Amino acid sequence: MIGPREIHLTPRAQSLFDESDTNGFYFAVWSRDAFMFKTSTNAPAGIATPEKTGAESGTHVRVRDHFREAYHYTEIGESVLVGRDITADIQELHGFAGWLVAAGAGILALGLGGGWRLATRVIRPVEEIGATASRISAGNLSERIDLADTENELGRLAVVLNSTFARLDAAFAQQKQFTADASHELRTPLAVLISEAQSTLARDRSPAEYRETIEACLDAAQQMRRLTESLLELARIDANSAHIRREPVDLSAIAQRCVAKLRPLAELQGVSIQADLQPAALSGNADSLAQVMTNLLSNAIYYNRPGGQIRISTAQDSGAAILTVSDTGKGIEPADLPHIFERFYRADKSRSRADGHCGLGLAITKAIVDAHGGNIAAESKPGAGSEFTIHIPAKPAPTV
Ligand code: ADP
């Protein structure tokens, strides 16, 4: 018979409830009527049986001051409590929390510092690009962005912008040169016109002298007309190069008409023209292509020698129409050859200007060929003659 104040424990349980060897834990055991049977020597003062709030069973956990306790009610109402002083754990946790806050603050500071450094690294070149771009104007295209760092995307953007500025710079310089050349070319016949008129009007002249003056003025006026027509032609091609009016044409038919038109002039110069005209169909502008042939044939006549020959041929080859004009004239020096398609370039300045050759014929020719998506090449042997070859695709390239 087990009395109310007695408890029977197996030897193993007895060893578990050894009040002196608790491994840092304390315990207490109460009977059904809250009599404390047994308690470990390290149990804190004031240890009391957990208050029952109902028919508890099983194990519960509670924290009381700095003690963490687990207690258990047996089926017949006895209770067992095991607890531990967690002051050291709490201190350790506080220490860990402090360390966490410090580490968090450090990481935040590092992130802010890194972010600021990154932002300044990204923003500084952008600001520099913006400042340089705003310094650049039509009058000051020589500025360039400093390419200290070309490894990243901004560096590559700066390279692209610099090359765009360089192209703009070159285009503006070319435009300036062109305007200066055009004014110069116009000023020469204008000066002739004015000085002829002034000197003739200075005193009375004979009808023959007046006639001479009027003829000189007419020459100067015609030179100016040729020049302005060429300038207008160039401006027109420049403006419409992307949208030339095209129709199905045959180069051989156009060449035939041009040869017929220029043969009298060639004969006048003692130059013969041989034509080998094979069908060469393409989609192009007949008037512009006629101008190309007229320019090439006029030069072949003008720069030829008396008794010289001109050969003009047309042919079709792998999707392109081909035109060749060759002559037995004075030829072009190797130093001049790369420049002959430039505007106002003349190899023999004095001679060609006197005859009204203003150095725009080949520039116009090239502009027309370019507008057709083709290419023009020149070969020459000084003293032997020159050959101009044009390739134009039969069909225009598809626009993207
Ligand atoms: P230009 O009106 O002076 O003839 P072009 O633009 O037609 O101008 O030609 C440019 C220059 O190329 C000429 O000044 C001339 O020196 C040279 N040239 C062009 N065609 C020939 C040719 N068939 N033979 C020799 N030189 C030529």
Tab-separated table of C-alpha atoms and ligand atoms in Angstrom:
chain	number	residue	atom	x	y	z
A	1	MET	CA	0.000	0.000	0.000
A	2	ILE	CA	1.484	3.322	-1.092
A	3	GLY	CA	0.853	6.161	1.373
A	4	PRO	CA	0.150	9.740	0.321
A	5	ARG	CA	3.684	10.839	1.266
A	6	GLU	CA	5.555	7.907	-0.155
A	7	ILE	CA	6.789	7.298	-3.663
A	8	HIS	CA	8.239	4.158	-5.089
A	9	LEU	CA	10.980	4.604	-7.659
A	10	THR	CA	12.892	2.000	-9.567
A	11	PRO	CA	16.675	2.033	-8.970
A	12	ARG	CA	17.159	3.643	-12.428
A	13	ALA	CA	14.626	6.372	-11.534
A	14	GLN	CA	16.307	6.732	-8.174
A	15	SER	CA	19.620	7.409	-9.924
A	16	LEU	CA	17.879	9.931	-12.201
A	17	PHE	CA	16.543	11.781	-9.163
A	18	ASP	CA	19.876	11.947	-7.416
A	19	GLU	CA	19.618	15.351	-5.762
A	20	SER	CA	23.374	16.052	-5.889
A	21	ASP	CA	24.253	15.117	-9.475
A	22	THR	CA	21.839	17.063	-11.667
A	23	ASN	CA	24.191	18.168	-14.451
A	24	GLY	CA	23.166	21.811	-14.102
A	25	PHE	CA	19.440	21.006	-13.908
A	26	TYR	CA	17.251	21.110	-10.836
A	27	PHE	CA	14.150	19.091	-10.191
A	28	ALA	CA	11.288	18.717	-7.808
A	29	VAL	CA	8.573	16.068	-7.399
A	30	TRP	CA	5.175	16.700	-5.788
A	31	SER	CA	2.454	14.352	-4.715
A	32	ARG	CA	-1.167	14.704	-5.812
A	33	ASP	CA	-1.878	16.970	-2.823
A	34	ALA	CA	1.121	19.233	-3.551
A	35	PHE	CA	3.479	17.707	-1.002
A	36	MET	CA	7.038	18.009	-2.188
A	37	PHE	CA	8.559	14.548	-2.116
A	38	LYS	CA	11.913	15.300	-3.388
A	39	THR	CA	13.936	18.210	-4.679
A	40	SER	CA	17.499	18.630	-5.887
A	41	THR	CA	19.871	20.537	-3.681
A	42	ASN	CA	20.385	23.220	-6.415
A	43	ALA	CA	16.663	23.980	-6.774
A	44	PRO	CA	16.058	27.744	-6.487
A	45	ALA	CA	14.330	29.108	-3.415
A	46	GLY	CA	10.569	29.497	-3.686
A	47	ILE	CA	10.172	26.614	-6.140
A	48	ALA	CA	6.500	25.693	-6.158
A	49	THR	CA	4.345	23.116	-7.847
A	50	PRO	CA	2.911	24.547	-11.078
A	51	GLU	CA	-0.612	25.741	-10.514
A	52	LYS	CA	-3.161	23.523	-12.046
A	53	THR	CA	-5.658	25.225	-14.290
A	54	GLY	CA	-7.579	22.121	-15.308
A	55	ALA	CA	-7.047	18.456	-15.937
A	56	GLU	CA	-3.551	18.928	-17.351
A	57	SER	CA	-1.590	15.976	-18.528
A	58	GLY	CA	1.553	15.628	-20.560
A	59	THR	CA	4.585	17.915	-20.473
A	60	HIS	CA	4.502	21.737	-20.349
A	61	VAL	CA	7.225	24.350	-20.530
A	62	ARG	CA	7.352	27.699	-18.786
A	63	VAL	CA	9.889	30.500	-18.196
A	64	ARG	CA	9.958	31.959	-14.728
A	65	ASP	CA	12.380	34.861	-14.079
A	66	HIS	CA	15.639	33.444	-15.429
A	67	PHE	CA	14.566	29.820	-15.058
A	68	ARG	CA	13.259	27.654	-17.835
A	69	GLU	CA	11.185	24.788	-16.512
A	70	ALA	CA	9.443	21.722	-17.929
A	71	TYR	CA	6.788	20.010	-15.793
A	72	HIS	CA	4.718	16.955	-16.143
A	73	TYR	CA	1.533	15.699	-14.443
A	74	THR	CA	1.127	11.985	-14.131
A	75	GLU	CA	-2.248	10.410	-14.703
A	76	ILE	CA	-2.869	10.123	-10.987
A	77	GLY	CA	-2.000	13.823	-10.328
A	78	GLU	CA	1.639	13.799	-9.204
A	79	SER	CA	3.847	16.399	-10.794
A	80	VAL	CA	7.517	16.459	-11.756
A	81	LEU	CA	9.369	19.656	-12.629
A	82	VAL	CA	12.791	19.942	-14.261
A	83	GLY	CA	14.365	23.358	-14.634
A	84	ARG	CA	17.515	25.158	-15.481
A	85	ASP	CA	19.002	28.555	-14.784
A	86	ILE	CA	19.266	30.204	-18.221
A	87	THR	CA	21.037	33.420	-17.128
A	88	ALA	CA	24.171	32.403	-19.035
A	89	ASP	CA	22.104	31.573	-22.152
A	90	ILE	CA	20.334	34.926	-21.973
A	91	GLN	CA	23.658	36.728	-21.638
A	92	GLU	CA	25.035	34.768	-24.533
A	93	LEU	CA	21.958	35.646	-26.576
A	94	HIS	CA	22.338	39.314	-25.679
A	95	GLY	CA	25.954	39.127	-26.749
A	96	PHE	CA	24.944	37.473	-30.008
A	97	ALA	CA	22.242	40.114	-30.598
A	98	GLY	CA	24.838	42.854	-30.055
A	99	TRP	CA	27.193	41.135	-32.477
A	100	LEU	CA	24.357	40.801	-35.025
A	101	VAL	CA	23.514	44.518	-34.749
A	102	ALA	CA	27.195	45.449	-35.157
A	103	ALA	CA	27.603	43.108	-38.143
A	104	GLY	CA	24.372	44.440	-39.709
A	105	ALA	CA	25.533	48.022	-39.248
A	106	GLY	CA	28.908	47.109	-40.767
A	107	ILE	CA	27.294	45.425	-43.765
A	108	LEU	CA	24.952	48.414	-44.215
A	109	ALA	CA	27.875	50.858	-44.069
A	110	LEU	CA	29.821	48.693	-46.533
A	111	GLY	CA	26.808	48.540	-48.879
A	112	LEU	CA	26.274	52.295	-48.682
A	113	GLY	CA	29.963	53.003	-49.287
A	114	GLY	CA	30.143	50.539	-52.197
A	115	GLY	CA	26.903	51.882	-53.664
A	116	TRP	CA	28.180	55.450	-53.449
A	117	ARG	CA	31.468	54.481	-55.079
A	118	LEU	CA	29.651	52.574	-57.825
A	119	ALA	CA	27.207	55.431	-58.390
A	120	THR	CA	30.009	57.997	-58.700
A	121	ARG	CA	31.919	55.668	-61.027
A	122	VAL	CA	28.830	55.374	-63.266
A	123	ILE	CA	27.653	58.975	-63.000
A	124	ARG	CA	31.012	60.711	-63.505
A	125	PRO	CA	31.534	59.449	-67.068
A	126	VAL	CA	27.857	60.166	-67.897
A	127	GLU	CA	28.318	63.729	-66.641
A	128	GLU	CA	31.522	64.044	-68.621
A	129	ILE	CA	29.852	62.754	-71.800
A	130	GLY	CA	26.971	65.207	-71.257
A	131	ALA	CA	29.336	68.124	-70.628
A	132	THR	CA	31.431	67.362	-73.716
A	133	ALA	CA	28.319	66.885	-75.867
A	134	SER	CA	26.955	70.249	-74.703
A	135	ARG	CA	30.305	71.932	-75.437
A	136	ILE	CA	30.133	70.589	-78.996
A	137	SER	CA	28.340	72.833	-81.448
A	138	ALA	CA	28.452	73.358	-85.200
A	139	GLY	CA	31.293	75.811	-84.661
A	140	ASN	CA	33.264	73.595	-82.320
A	141	LEU	CA	33.249	70.006	-83.481
A	142	SER	CA	36.833	69.249	-82.538
A	143	GLU	CA	35.977	68.407	-78.884
A	144	ARG	CA	36.187	64.723	-77.919
A	145	ILE	CA	35.154	62.737	-74.863
A	146	ASP	CA	38.105	61.652	-72.715
A	147	LEU	CA	38.447	57.896	-73.179
A	148	ALA	CA	40.111	57.020	-69.884
A	149	ASP	CA	38.155	53.788	-69.459
A	150	THR	CA	36.943	52.043	-72.609
A	151	GLU	CA	36.381	48.654	-70.986
A	152	ASN	CA	32.797	49.161	-69.846
A	153	GLU	CA	29.588	49.987	-71.771
A	154	LEU	CA	29.972	53.744	-71.165
A	155	GLY	CA	33.499	53.635	-72.561
A	156	ARG	CA	32.202	51.933	-75.669
A	157	LEU	CA	29.404	54.524	-75.920
A	158	ALA	CA	32.039	57.271	-75.702
A	159	VAL	CA	33.995	55.611	-78.543
A	160	VAL	CA	30.849	55.509	-80.715
A	161	LEU	CA	30.037	59.158	-79.868
A	162	ASN	CA	33.606	60.239	-80.617
A	163	SER	CA	33.537	58.552	-84.003
A	164	THR	CA	30.151	60.219	-84.720
A	165	PHE	CA	31.627	63.598	-83.742
A	166	ALA	CA	34.636	62.891	-85.989
A	167	ARG	CA	32.340	62.065	-88.921
A	168	LEU	CA	30.267	65.215	-88.279
A	169	ASP	CA	33.479	67.219	-88.026
A	170	ALA	CA	34.677	65.846	-91.370
A	171	ALA	CA	31.260	66.432	-92.987
A	172	PHE	CA	31.155	70.050	-91.750
A	173	ALA	CA	34.739	70.639	-92.900
A	174	GLN	CA	33.847	69.178	-96.317
A	175	GLN	CA	30.753	71.387	-96.455
A	176	LYS	CA	32.831	74.464	-95.566
A	177	GLN	CA	35.427	73.587	-98.199
A	178	PHE	CA	32.681	73.027	-100.761
A	179	THR	CA	31.090	76.431	-100.053
A	180	ALA	CA	34.490	78.127	-100.212
A	181	ASP	CA	35.310	76.383	-103.520
A	182	ALA	CA	31.896	77.203	-104.978
A	183	SER	CA	32.241	80.897	-104.041
A	184	HIS	CA	35.738	80.965	-105.477
A	185	GLU	CA	34.587	79.352	-108.728
A	186	LEU	CA	31.724	81.850	-109.046
A	187	ARG	CA	33.913	84.830	-108.175
A	188	THR	CA	36.334	84.208	-111.054
A	189	PRO	CA	33.878	84.644	-113.971
A	190	LEU	CA	32.088	87.364	-111.996
A	191	ALA	CA	35.367	89.289	-111.687
A	192	VAL	CA	35.961	88.868	-115.447
A	193	LEU	CA	32.451	90.134	-116.150
A	194	ILE	CA	32.835	93.233	-113.960
A	195	SER	CA	36.337	94.166	-115.042
A	196	GLU	CA	35.482	93.732	-118.761
A	197	ALA	CA	32.412	95.931	-118.372
A	198	GLN	CA	34.241	98.570	-116.294
A	199	SER	CA	37.258	98.881	-118.577
A	200	THR	CA	35.069	99.035	-121.688
A	201	LEU	CA	32.865	101.724	-120.171
A	202	ALA	CA	35.889	103.799	-119.101
A	203	ARG	CA	35.980	105.426	-122.561
A	204	ASP	CA	34.260	105.277	-125.906
A	205	ARG	CA	34.895	102.090	-127.870
A	206	SER	CA	34.630	100.984	-131.461
A	207	PRO	CA	31.801	98.546	-132.330
A	208	ALA	CA	34.408	95.778	-132.706
A	209	GLU	CA	35.738	96.448	-129.185
A	210	TYR	CA	32.219	96.448	-127.739
A	211	ARG	CA	31.603	93.145	-129.494
A	212	GLU	CA	34.772	91.679	-128.027
A	213	THR	CA	33.738	92.783	-124.538
A	214	ILE	CA	30.233	91.405	-124.905
A	215	GLU	CA	31.666	88.066	-126.097
A	216	ALA	CA	33.978	87.913	-123.065
A	217	CYS	CA	31.049	88.716	-120.774
A	218	LEU	CA	28.943	86.040	-122.479
A	219	ASP	CA	31.718	83.484	-121.938
A	220	ALA	CA	31.925	84.404	-118.241
A	221	ALA	CA	28.135	84.280	-117.893
A	222	GLN	CA	28.002	80.848	-119.559
A	223	GLN	CA	30.739	79.595	-117.254
A	224	MET	CA	28.677	80.804	-114.293
A	225	ARG	CA	25.581	79.146	-115.694
A	226	ARG	CA	27.405	75.804	-116.101
A	227	LEU	CA	28.704	76.070	-112.567
A	228	THR	CA	25.343	76.949	-111.000
A	229	GLU	CA	23.672	74.166	-112.994
A	230	SER	CA	26.266	71.682	-111.720
A	231	LEU	CA	25.854	72.938	-108.154
A	232	LEU	CA	22.075	72.656	-108.389
A	233	GLU	CA	22.441	69.178	-109.875
A	234	LEU	CA	24.662	68.080	-106.980
A	235	ALA	CA	22.293	69.588	-104.420
A	236	ARG	CA	19.365	67.803	-106.087
A	237	ILE	CA	21.176	64.428	-106.057
A	238	ASP	CA	22.302	64.937	-102.431
A	239	ALA	CA	18.728	65.685	-101.390
A	240	ASN	CA	17.100	62.819	-103.321
A	241	SER	CA	19.804	60.162	-103.343
A	242	ALA	CA	17.722	57.891	-101.129
A	243	HIS	CA	14.593	58.230	-103.308
A	244	ILE	CA	15.599	58.451	-106.951
A	245	ARG	CA	12.796	57.823	-109.411
A	246	ARG	CA	13.438	54.442	-111.032
A	247	GLU	CA	12.042	52.717	-114.089
A	248	PRO	CA	13.149	49.708	-116.165
A	249	VAL	CA	15.883	50.996	-118.486
A	250	ASP	CA	18.516	49.534	-120.780
A	251	LEU	CA	21.977	51.080	-120.505
A	252	SER	CA	22.727	50.177	-124.120
A	253	ALA	CA	19.776	52.266	-125.404
A	254	ILE	CA	20.801	55.251	-123.247
A	255	ALA	CA	24.415	54.888	-124.395
A	256	GLN	CA	23.319	54.825	-128.028
A	257	ARG	CA	21.507	58.166	-127.635
A	258	CYS	CA	24.460	59.764	-125.801
A	259	VAL	CA	26.964	58.586	-128.430
A	260	ALA	CA	24.741	60.008	-131.194
A	261	LYS	CA	24.557	63.346	-129.338
A	262	LEU	CA	28.312	63.642	-128.686
A	263	ARG	CA	29.721	62.158	-131.911
A	264	PRO	CA	29.697	65.551	-133.724
A	265	LEU	CA	31.729	67.121	-130.873
A	266	ALA	CA	34.175	64.180	-130.956
A	267	GLU	CA	34.603	64.495	-134.720
A	268	LEU	CA	35.237	68.183	-134.276
A	269	GLN	CA	38.136	67.254	-131.977
A	270	GLY	CA	39.337	64.556	-134.385
A	271	VAL	CA	38.367	61.752	-131.960
A	272	SER	CA	36.523	58.596	-133.037
A	273	ILE	CA	34.019	56.692	-130.902
A	274	GLN	CA	33.599	52.902	-131.060
A	275	ALA	CA	30.559	51.483	-129.338
A	276	ASP	CA	30.007	47.877	-128.277
A	277	LEU	CA	26.579	48.020	-126.745
A	278	GLN	CA	25.125	44.778	-125.357
A	279	PRO	CA	21.749	44.792	-123.562
A	280	ALA	CA	22.160	45.820	-119.926
A	281	ALA	CA	18.790	46.084	-118.207
A	282	LEU	CA	18.382	47.690	-114.810
A	283	SER	CA	15.953	49.620	-112.697
A	284	GLY	CA	17.237	53.203	-112.743
A	285	ASN	CA	16.720	56.811	-113.681
A	286	ALA	CA	17.223	57.249	-117.437
A	287	ASP	CA	17.980	61.018	-117.299
A	288	SER	CA	20.572	60.642	-114.538
A	289	LEU	CA	22.236	57.675	-116.255
A	290	ALA	CA	22.353	59.693	-119.516
A	291	GLN	CA	24.126	62.424	-117.557
A	292	VAL	CA	26.686	59.877	-116.271
A	293	MET	CA	27.493	58.815	-119.846
A	294	THR	CA	27.563	62.404	-121.124
A	295	ASN	CA	30.042	63.375	-118.390
A	296	LEU	CA	32.327	60.401	-119.083
A	297	LEU	CA	32.182	60.824	-122.876
A	298	SER	CA	32.743	64.627	-122.637
A	299	ASN	CA	35.858	64.054	-120.526
A	300	ALA	CA	37.058	61.287	-122.871
A	301	ILE	CA	36.754	63.758	-125.766
A	302	TYR	CA	38.151	66.771	-123.905
A	303	TYR	CA	41.184	65.005	-122.403
A	304	ASN	CA	41.929	63.020	-125.587
A	305	ARG	CA	44.536	63.735	-128.241
A	306	PRO	CA	43.761	64.625	-131.861
A	307	GLY	CA	43.211	61.382	-133.779
A	308	GLY	CA	42.508	59.553	-130.509
A	309	GLN	CA	39.829	56.961	-129.856
A	310	ILE	CA	37.068	56.326	-127.365
A	311	ARG	CA	35.495	52.956	-126.620
A	312	ILE	CA	32.157	52.709	-124.900
A	313	SER	CA	30.628	49.359	-123.991
A	314	THR	CA	27.647	48.113	-122.024
A	315	ALA	CA	27.064	44.575	-120.773
A	316	GLN	CA	25.223	42.568	-118.159
A	317	ASP	CA	27.023	40.365	-115.659
A	318	SER	CA	25.725	38.443	-112.637
A	319	GLY	CA	22.913	40.762	-111.638
A	320	ALA	CA	24.682	44.017	-112.556
A	321	ALA	CA	24.700	46.335	-115.553
A	322	ILE	CA	28.201	47.386	-116.585
A	323	LEU	CA	29.311	50.485	-118.456
A	324	THR	CA	32.911	51.070	-119.579
A	325	VAL	CA	34.288	54.214	-121.203
A	326	SER	CA	37.967	54.225	-122.186
A	327	ASP	CA	40.042	56.718	-124.114
A	328	THR	CA	43.513	57.122	-125.569
A	329	GLY	CA	44.022	60.539	-123.989
A	330	LYS	CA	46.635	62.069	-121.741
A	331	GLY	CA	45.765	59.884	-118.795
A	332	ILE	CA	45.758	60.764	-115.090
A	333	GLU	CA	48.801	60.895	-112.813
A	334	PRO	CA	48.741	58.284	-109.988
A	335	ALA	CA	48.826	61.141	-107.440
A	336	ASP	CA	45.638	62.633	-108.905
A	337	LEU	CA	43.751	59.381	-109.483
A	338	PRO	CA	42.409	58.937	-105.903
A	339	HIS	CA	41.007	62.504	-105.908
A	340	ILE	CA	39.285	62.833	-109.281
A	341	PHE	CA	35.805	62.072	-107.827
A	342	GLU	CA	36.132	64.847	-105.211
A	343	ARG	CA	34.127	67.998	-105.705
A	344	PHE	CA	36.059	70.756	-107.547
A	345	TYR	CA	39.138	68.554	-108.001
A	346	ARG	CA	41.007	69.236	-111.237
A	347	ALA	CA	44.288	67.594	-112.150
A	348	ASP	CA	45.203	70.266	-114.694
A	349	LYS	CA	43.767	73.343	-112.992
A	350	SER	CA	44.717	76.115	-115.421
A	351	ARG	CA	43.721	74.346	-118.600
A	352	SER	CA	40.380	72.879	-117.602
A	353	ARG	CA	39.146	76.002	-115.799
A	354	ALA	CA	39.807	78.178	-118.853
A	355	ASP	CA	37.500	75.867	-120.821
A	356	GLY	CA	34.789	75.969	-118.215
A	357	HIS	CA	35.665	72.632	-116.562
A	358	CYS	CA	34.919	73.283	-112.937
A	359	GLY	CA	35.819	69.861	-111.504
A	360	LEU	CA	32.254	68.776	-110.686
A	361	GLY	CA	31.560	66.371	-113.585
A	362	LEU	CA	32.992	63.227	-111.957
A	363	ALA	CA	31.617	64.204	-108.528
A	364	ILE	CA	28.120	64.378	-110.054
A	365	THR	CA	28.761	61.104	-111.902
A	366	LYS	CA	29.777	59.335	-108.696
A	367	ALA	CA	26.830	60.779	-106.744
A	368	ILE	CA	24.407	59.397	-109.382
A	369	VAL	CA	26.104	55.976	-109.395
A	370	ASP	CA	26.026	55.912	-105.563
A	371	ALA	CA	22.324	56.803	-105.588
A	372	HIS	CA	21.753	53.731	-107.790
A	373	GLY	CA	23.644	51.555	-105.298
A	374	GLY	CA	26.496	51.040	-107.778
A	375	ASN	CA	30.206	51.811	-107.850
A	376	ILE	CA	32.601	53.573	-110.209
A	377	ALA	CA	36.319	52.891	-110.676
A	378	ALA	CA	39.000	54.583	-112.732
A	379	GLU	CA	42.243	53.212	-114.128
A	380	SER	CA	44.751	55.252	-116.016
A	381	LYS	CA	48.188	55.235	-117.576
A	382	PRO	CA	49.650	58.710	-117.975
A	383	GLY	CA	50.250	59.373	-121.661
A	384	ALA	CA	48.286	56.285	-122.750
A	385	GLY	CA	44.696	56.816	-121.651
A	386	SER	CA	42.065	56.193	-118.980
A	387	GLU	CA	39.254	53.741	-118.373
A	388	PHE	CA	36.162	54.302	-116.237
A	389	THR	CA	34.039	51.292	-115.243
A	390	ILE	CA	30.639	51.453	-113.596
A	391	HIS	CA	28.725	48.560	-112.007
A	392	ILE	CA	25.074	49.121	-111.094
A	393	PRO	CA	22.916	46.362	-109.557
A	394	ALA	CA	20.070	45.461	-111.905
A	395	LYS	CA	17.611	45.596	-109.009
A	396	PRO	CA	17.719	48.151	-106.184
A	397	ALA	CA	18.746	46.747	-102.815
A	398	PRO	CA	15.711	46.182	-100.552
A	399	THR	CA	15.273	49.049	-98.100
A	400	VAL	CA	15.242	48.028	-94.441
B	1	ADP	P1	36.367	68.699	-115.023
B	1	ADP	O1	35.158	69.504	-115.114
B	1	ADP	O2	37.570	69.463	-114.584
B	1	ADP	O3	36.616	67.844	-116.209
B	1	ADP	P2	35.710	66.261	-113.685
B	1	ADP	O4	35.124	66.079	-112.358
B	1	ADP	O5	34.958	65.767	-114.860
B	1	ADP	O6	36.075	67.771	-113.783
B	1	ADP	O7	37.129	65.552	-113.688
B	1	ADP	C1	38.028	65.794	-112.640
B	1	ADP	C2	39.454	65.748	-113.125
B	1	ADP	O8	39.763	64.409	-113.502
B	1	ADP	C3	39.676	66.566	-114.354
B	1	ADP	O9	40.049	67.869	-114.000
B	1	ADP	C4	40.785	65.845	-115.060
B	1	ADP	O10	42.022	66.291	-114.561
B	1	ADP	C5	40.623	64.403	-114.635
B	1	ADP	N1	39.954	63.598	-115.698
B	1	ADP	C6	38.656	63.233	-115.748
B	1	ADP	N2	38.420	62.463	-116.826
B	1	ADP	C7	39.589	62.312	-117.471
B	1	ADP	C8	40.015	61.626	-118.658
B	1	ADP	N3	39.159	60.915	-119.402
B	1	ADP	N4	41.300	61.711	-119.016
B	1	ADP	C9	42.186	62.409	-118.275
B	1	ADP	N5	41.858	63.101	-117.139
B	1	ADP	C10	40.580	63.051	-116.750
